[in-house]
XYZ file of N, CA and C in Angstrom:
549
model
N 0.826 -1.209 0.000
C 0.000 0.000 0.000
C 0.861 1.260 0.000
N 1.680 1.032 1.122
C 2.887 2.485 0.962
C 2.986 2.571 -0.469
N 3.986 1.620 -0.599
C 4.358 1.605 -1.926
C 3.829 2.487 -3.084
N 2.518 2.381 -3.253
C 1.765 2.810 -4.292
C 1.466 4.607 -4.101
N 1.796 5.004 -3.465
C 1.824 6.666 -2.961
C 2.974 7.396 -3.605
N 2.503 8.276 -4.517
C 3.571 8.709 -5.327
C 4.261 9.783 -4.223
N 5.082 10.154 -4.668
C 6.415 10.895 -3.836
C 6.081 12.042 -2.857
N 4.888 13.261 -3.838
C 4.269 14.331 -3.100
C 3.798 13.581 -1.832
N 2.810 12.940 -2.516
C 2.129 12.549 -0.751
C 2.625 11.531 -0.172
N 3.877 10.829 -0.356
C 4.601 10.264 0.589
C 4.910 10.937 1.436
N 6.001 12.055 1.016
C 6.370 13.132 1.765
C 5.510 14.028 2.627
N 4.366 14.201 2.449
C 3.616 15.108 3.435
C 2.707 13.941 4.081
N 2.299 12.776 3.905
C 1.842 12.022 4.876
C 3.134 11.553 5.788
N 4.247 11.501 5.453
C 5.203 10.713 6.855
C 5.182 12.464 7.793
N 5.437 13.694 6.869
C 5.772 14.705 7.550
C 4.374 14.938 8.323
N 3.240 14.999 8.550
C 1.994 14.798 9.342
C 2.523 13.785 10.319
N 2.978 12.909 9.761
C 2.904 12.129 11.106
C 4.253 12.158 11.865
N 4.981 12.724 11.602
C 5.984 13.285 12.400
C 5.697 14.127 12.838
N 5.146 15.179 12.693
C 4.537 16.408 13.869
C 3.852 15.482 14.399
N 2.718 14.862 14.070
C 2.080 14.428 15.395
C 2.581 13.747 16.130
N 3.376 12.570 15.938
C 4.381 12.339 17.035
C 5.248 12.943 17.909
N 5.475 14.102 17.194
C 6.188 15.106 18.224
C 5.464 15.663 19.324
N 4.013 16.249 18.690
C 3.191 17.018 19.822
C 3.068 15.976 20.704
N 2.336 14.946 20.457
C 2.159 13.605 21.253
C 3.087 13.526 22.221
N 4.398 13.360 21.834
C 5.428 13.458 23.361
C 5.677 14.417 23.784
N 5.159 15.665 23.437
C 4.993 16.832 24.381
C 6.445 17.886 24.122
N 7.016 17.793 22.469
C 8.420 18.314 22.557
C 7.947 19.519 21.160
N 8.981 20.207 21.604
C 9.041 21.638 20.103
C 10.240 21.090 19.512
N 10.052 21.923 18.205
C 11.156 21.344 17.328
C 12.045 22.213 17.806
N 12.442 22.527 18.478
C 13.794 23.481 18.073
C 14.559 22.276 19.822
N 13.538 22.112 20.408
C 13.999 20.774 21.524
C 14.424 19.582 20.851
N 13.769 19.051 19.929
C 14.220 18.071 18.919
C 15.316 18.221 18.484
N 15.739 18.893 17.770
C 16.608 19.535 16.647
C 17.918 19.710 18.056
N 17.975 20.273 18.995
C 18.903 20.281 20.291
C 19.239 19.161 20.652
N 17.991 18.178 20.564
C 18.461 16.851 21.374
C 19.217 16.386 20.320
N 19.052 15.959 19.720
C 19.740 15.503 18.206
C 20.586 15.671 17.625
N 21.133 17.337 18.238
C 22.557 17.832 17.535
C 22.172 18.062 16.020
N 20.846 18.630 15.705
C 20.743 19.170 13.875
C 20.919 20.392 14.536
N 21.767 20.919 13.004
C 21.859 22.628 12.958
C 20.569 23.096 13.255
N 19.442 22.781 12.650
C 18.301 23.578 12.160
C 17.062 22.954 13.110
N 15.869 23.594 13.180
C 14.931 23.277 13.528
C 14.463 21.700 12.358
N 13.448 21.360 13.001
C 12.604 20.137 12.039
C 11.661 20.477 11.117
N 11.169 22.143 11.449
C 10.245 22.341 10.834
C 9.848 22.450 9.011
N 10.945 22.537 8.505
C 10.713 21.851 6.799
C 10.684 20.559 6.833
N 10.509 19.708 8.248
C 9.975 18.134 7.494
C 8.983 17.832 7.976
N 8.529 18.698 8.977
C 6.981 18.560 9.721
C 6.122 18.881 8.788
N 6.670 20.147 7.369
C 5.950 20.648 6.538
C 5.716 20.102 5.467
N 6.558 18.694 5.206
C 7.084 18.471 3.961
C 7.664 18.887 2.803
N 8.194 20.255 2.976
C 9.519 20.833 2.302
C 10.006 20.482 2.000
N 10.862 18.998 2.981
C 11.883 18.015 2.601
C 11.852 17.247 2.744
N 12.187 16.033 2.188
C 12.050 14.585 2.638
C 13.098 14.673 3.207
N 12.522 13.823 4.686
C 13.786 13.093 5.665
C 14.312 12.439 5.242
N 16.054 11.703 4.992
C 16.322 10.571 5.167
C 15.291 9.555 6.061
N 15.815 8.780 5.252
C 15.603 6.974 6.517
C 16.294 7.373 7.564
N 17.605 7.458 7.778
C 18.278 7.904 8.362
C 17.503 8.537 9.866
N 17.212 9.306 9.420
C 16.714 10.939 10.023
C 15.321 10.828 10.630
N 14.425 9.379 9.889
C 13.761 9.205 10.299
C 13.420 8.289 11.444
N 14.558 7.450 11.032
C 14.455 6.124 12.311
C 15.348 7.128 13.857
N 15.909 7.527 13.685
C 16.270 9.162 14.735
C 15.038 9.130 15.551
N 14.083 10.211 14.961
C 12.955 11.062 15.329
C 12.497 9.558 15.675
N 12.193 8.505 15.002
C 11.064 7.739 15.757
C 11.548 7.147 17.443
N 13.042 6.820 17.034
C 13.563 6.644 18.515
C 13.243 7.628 19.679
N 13.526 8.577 19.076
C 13.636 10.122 20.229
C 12.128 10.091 20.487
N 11.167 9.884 19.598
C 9.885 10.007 20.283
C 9.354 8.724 21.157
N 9.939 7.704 21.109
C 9.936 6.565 21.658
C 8.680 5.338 20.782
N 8.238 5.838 19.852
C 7.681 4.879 18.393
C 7.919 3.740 19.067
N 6.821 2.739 18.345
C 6.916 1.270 18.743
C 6.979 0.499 17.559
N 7.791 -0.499 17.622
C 7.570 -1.142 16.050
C 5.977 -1.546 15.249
N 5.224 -1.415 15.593
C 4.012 -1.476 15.056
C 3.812 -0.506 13.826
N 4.497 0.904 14.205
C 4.052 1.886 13.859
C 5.291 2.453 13.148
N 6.395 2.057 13.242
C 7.974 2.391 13.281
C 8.111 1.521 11.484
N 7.535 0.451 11.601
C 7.726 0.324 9.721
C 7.147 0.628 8.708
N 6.139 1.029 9.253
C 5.071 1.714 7.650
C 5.840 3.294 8.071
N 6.108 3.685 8.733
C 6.829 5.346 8.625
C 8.436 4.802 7.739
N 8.904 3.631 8.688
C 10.358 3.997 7.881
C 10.190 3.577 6.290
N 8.862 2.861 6.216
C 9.035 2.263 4.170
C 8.284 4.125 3.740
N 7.616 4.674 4.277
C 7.123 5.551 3.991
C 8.831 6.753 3.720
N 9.353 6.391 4.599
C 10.956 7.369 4.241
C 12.095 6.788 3.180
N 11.745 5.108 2.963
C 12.568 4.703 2.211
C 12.050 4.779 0.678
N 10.810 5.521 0.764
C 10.398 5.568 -0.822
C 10.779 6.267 -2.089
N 10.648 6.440 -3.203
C 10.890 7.136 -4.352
C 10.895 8.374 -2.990
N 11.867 9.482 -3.907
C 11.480 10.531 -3.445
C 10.757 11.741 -4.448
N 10.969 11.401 -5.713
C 11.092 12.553 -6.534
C 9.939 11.916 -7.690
N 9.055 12.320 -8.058
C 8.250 12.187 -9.298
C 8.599 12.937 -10.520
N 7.674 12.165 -11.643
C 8.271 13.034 -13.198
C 8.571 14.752 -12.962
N 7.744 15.298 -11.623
C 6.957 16.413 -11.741
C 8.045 17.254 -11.123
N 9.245 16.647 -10.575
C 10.059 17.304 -10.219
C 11.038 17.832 -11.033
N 11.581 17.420 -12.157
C 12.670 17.820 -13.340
C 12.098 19.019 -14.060
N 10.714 19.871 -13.545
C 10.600 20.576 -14.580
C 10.577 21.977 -13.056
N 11.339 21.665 -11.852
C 11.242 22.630 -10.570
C 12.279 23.602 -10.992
N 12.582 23.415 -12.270
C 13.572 24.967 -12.398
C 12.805 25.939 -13.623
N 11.825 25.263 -13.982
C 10.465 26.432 -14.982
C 9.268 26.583 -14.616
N 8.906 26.336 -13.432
C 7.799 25.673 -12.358
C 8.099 26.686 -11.242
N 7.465 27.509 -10.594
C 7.218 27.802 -8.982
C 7.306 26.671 -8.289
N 7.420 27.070 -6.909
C 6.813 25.213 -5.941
C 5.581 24.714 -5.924
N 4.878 25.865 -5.758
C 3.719 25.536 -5.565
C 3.196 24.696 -7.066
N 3.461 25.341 -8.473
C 2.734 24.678 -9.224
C 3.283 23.334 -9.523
N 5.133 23.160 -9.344
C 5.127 21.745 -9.161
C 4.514 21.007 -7.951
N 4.079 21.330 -6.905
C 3.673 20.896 -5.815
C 1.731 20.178 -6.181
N 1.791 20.945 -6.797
C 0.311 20.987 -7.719
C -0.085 19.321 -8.717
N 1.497 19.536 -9.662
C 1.332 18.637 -10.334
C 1.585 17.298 -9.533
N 2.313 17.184 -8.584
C 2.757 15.941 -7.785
C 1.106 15.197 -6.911
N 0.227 16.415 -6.105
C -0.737 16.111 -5.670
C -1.826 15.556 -7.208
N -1.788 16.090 -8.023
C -2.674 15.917 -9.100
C -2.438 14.070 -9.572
N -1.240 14.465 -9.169
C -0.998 12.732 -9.825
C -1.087 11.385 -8.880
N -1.361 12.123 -7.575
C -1.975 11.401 -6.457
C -3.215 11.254 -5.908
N -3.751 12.274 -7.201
C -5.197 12.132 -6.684
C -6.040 11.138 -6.837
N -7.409 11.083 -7.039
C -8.248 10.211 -7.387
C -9.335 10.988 -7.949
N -9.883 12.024 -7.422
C -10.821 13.121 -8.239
C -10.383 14.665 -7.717
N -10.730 15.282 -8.885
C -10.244 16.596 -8.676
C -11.399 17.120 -9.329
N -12.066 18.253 -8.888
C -13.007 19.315 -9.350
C -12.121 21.146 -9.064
N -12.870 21.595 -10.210
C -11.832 22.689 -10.428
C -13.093 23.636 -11.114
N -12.834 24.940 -11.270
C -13.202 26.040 -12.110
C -12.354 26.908 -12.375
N -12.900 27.556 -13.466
C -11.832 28.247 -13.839
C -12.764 29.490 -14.903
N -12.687 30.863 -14.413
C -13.235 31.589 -14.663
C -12.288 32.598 -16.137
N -11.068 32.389 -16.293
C -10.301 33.100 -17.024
C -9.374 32.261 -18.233
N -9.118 31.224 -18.114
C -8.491 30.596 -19.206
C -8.725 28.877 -18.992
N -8.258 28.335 -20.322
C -8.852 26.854 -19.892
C -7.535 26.055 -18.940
N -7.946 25.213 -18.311
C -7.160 24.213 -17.351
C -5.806 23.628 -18.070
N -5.180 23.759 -17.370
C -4.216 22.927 -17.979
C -4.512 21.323 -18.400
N -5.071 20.744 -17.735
C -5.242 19.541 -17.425
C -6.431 18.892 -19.617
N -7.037 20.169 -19.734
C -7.584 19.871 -20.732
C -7.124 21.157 -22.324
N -5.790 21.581 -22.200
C -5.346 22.366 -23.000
C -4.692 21.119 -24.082
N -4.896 21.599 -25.468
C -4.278 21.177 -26.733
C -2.391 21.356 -26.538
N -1.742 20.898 -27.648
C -0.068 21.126 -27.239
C -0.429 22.733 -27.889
N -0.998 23.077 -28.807
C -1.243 23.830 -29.418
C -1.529 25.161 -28.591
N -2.776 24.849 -28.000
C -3.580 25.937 -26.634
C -2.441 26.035 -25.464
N -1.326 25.410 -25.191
C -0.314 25.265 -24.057
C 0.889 26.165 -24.918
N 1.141 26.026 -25.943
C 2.319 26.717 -26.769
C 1.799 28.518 -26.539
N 0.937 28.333 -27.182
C 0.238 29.838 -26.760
C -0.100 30.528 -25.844
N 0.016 29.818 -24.410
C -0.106 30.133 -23.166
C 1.514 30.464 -22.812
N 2.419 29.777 -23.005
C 3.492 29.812 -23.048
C 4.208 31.111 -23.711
N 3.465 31.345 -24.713
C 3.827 32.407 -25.972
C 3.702 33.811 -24.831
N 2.797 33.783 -24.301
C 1.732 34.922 -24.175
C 2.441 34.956 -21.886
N 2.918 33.716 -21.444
C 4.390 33.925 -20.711
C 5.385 34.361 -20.895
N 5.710 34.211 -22.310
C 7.464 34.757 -22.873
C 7.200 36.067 -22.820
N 6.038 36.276 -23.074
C 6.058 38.011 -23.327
C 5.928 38.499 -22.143
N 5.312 38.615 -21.142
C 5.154 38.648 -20.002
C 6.480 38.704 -18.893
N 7.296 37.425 -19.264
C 8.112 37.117 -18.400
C 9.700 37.363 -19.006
N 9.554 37.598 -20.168
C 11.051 37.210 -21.210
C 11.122 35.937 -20.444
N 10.610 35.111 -20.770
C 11.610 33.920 -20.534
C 12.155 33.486 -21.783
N 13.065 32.848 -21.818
C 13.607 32.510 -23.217
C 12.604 31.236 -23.736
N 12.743 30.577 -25.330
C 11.836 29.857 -25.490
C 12.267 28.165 -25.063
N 13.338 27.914 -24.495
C 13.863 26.793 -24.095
C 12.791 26.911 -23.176
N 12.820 27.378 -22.083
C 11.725 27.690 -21.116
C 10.285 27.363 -20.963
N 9.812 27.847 -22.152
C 8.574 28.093 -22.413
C 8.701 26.472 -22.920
N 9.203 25.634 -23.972
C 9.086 24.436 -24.548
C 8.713 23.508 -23.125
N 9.767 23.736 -22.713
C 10.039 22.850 -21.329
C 8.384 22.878 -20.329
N 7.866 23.529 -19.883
C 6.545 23.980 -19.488
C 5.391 23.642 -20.384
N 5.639 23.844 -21.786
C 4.397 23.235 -22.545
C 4.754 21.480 -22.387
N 5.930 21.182 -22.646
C 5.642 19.682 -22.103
C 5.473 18.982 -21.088
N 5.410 20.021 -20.003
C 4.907 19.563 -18.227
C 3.477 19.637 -18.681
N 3.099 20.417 -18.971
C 1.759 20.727 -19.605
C 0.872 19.654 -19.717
N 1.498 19.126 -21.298
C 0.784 17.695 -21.647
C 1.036 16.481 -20.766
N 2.203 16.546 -20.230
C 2.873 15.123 -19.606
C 1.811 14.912 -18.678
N 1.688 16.263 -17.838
C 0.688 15.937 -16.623
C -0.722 15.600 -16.798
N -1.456 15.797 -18.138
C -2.663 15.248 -18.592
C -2.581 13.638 -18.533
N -1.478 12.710 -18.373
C -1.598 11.792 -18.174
C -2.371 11.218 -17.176
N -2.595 11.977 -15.854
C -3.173 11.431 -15.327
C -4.800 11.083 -15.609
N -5.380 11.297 -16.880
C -6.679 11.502 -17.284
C -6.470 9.992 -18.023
N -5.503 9.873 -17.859
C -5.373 8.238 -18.439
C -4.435 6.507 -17.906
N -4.874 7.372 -16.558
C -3.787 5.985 -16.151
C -5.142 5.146 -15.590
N -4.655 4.206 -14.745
C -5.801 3.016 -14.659
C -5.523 2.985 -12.908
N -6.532 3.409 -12.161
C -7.939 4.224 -13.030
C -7.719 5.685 -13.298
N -8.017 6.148 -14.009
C -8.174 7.617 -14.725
C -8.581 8.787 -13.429
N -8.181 9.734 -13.336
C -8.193 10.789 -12.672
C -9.947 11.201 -13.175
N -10.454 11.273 -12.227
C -12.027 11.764 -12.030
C -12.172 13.103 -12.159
N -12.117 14.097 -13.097
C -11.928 15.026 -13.280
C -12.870 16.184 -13.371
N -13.665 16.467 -12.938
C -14.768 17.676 -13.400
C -13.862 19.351 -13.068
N -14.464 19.892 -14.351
C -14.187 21.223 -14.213
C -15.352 22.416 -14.794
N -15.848 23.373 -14.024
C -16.670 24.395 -14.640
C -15.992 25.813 -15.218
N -16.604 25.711 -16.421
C -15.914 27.008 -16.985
C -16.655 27.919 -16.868
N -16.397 29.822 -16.828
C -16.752 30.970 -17.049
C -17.193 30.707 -18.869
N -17.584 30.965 -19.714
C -17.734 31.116 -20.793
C -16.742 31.810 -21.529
N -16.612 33.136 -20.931
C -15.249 33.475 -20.807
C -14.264 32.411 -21.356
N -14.026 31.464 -20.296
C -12.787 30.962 -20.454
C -12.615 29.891 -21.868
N -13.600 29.215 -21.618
C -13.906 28.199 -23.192
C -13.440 29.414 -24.544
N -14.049 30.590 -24.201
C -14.062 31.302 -25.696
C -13.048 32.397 -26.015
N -12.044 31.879 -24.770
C -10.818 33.108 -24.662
C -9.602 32.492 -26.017
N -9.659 32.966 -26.912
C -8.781 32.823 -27.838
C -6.987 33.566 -27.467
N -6.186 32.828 -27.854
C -4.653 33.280 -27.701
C -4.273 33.882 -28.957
N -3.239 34.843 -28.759
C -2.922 35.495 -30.284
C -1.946 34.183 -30.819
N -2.004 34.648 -32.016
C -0.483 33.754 -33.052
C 0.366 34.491 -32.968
C-alpha cells in the first residue's frame, strides 16, 4: 500500500505524522533539533519541504519513543521514491505549481473552475504553446523555457489516463472556453 503513494504525498503524509508524534510526546522542534545535535529546527519536514532521510527518520522515531508497530510503515514511507516526473521541470515551475502537479498525480478526483483561461489539465499542445507564448512576453523567458513547461503541460494530462483515470470535473466561465490566444 505504501508503496503505491507517489512521492508528493509520501512526503507530506510521513511529515503529518511526524509532527504528530512530536506534539504527542509533548516536545518543540527546536527541543528536537537540540536533542539531536541538527543545525536547524525540524520544521521543513513537519511541513514536507523536505524529505527526511531513513536515516533521520528512524532518529525522530527513537527520540519520540515509536513502537515497532508503527515504526515500519513510517520507515518504508521514508525509504520511498522521493522525486516524481513532476520534479525535473522545478527549475520552470514555482513550488507551488510543481507541488500541484505531484498532488494531481496522487489524486483520485479533482473538481476545479476556472473563470479566465482553460485548465491545464484539458489544453491542446497547441492551446499550451500559446499560453506559453503569451508567458514569454510577459516574463522574457527565453523559449527553451517556455518548450520545457508546454511539455509539463501535456505530460501531466496523463493522469486523465492511467488506470484508473483521474475523475476530473471542471466548470468554466464562458469566458474561459471562448478566450482565444494570439499567433
Amino acid at each position: 500500500m505504501v508503496g503505491e503513494i507517489n512521492p508528493t504525498l509520501r512526503r507530506r503524509k510521513l511529515a503529518a505524522e511526524l509532527r504528530r508524534l512530536r506534539e504527542e510526546a509533548g516536545l518543540h522542534g527546536v527541543q528536537v533539533a537540540r536533542s539531536l545535535r541538527w543545525s536547524t529546527s525540524i520544521s521543513r519536514l513537519e511541513t514536507g519541504q523536505v524529505a527526511p532521510s531513513a536515516k533521520d527518520v528512524a532518529r525522530l522515531l527513537k527520540h519520540y519513543g515509536v513502537d515497532d508497530e508503527l515504526r515500519g510503515p513510517l520507515l518504508e514511507l521514508a525509504h520511498g521514491e522521493t522525486k516524481g516526473w513532476w520534479d525535473a521541470y522545478a527549475d520552470v515551475f514555482a513550488d507551488a505549481v510543481v507541488e500541484l502537479f505531484g498532488l494531481e498525480d496522487g489524486a483520485s478526483r479533482v473538481r476545479a473552475w476556472d473563470s479566465f483561461s482553460l485548465p491545464g489539465l484539458l489544453q491542446t499542445r497547441d492551446h499550451a504553446e500559446q499560453m506559453g507564448f503569451l508567458a514569454r512576453m510577459v516574463e522574457m523567458a527565453p523559449p527553451g523555457k517556455i518548450e520545457r513547461r508546454t511539455r509539463a503541460r501535456l505530460r501531466r494530462q496523463g493522469v486523465l489516463l492511467k488506470d484508473p483515470p483521474l475523475d476530473y470535473s471542471v466548470v468554466l466561465d464562458a469566458g474561459a472556453s471562448a478566450t482565444r490566444t494570439p499567433r
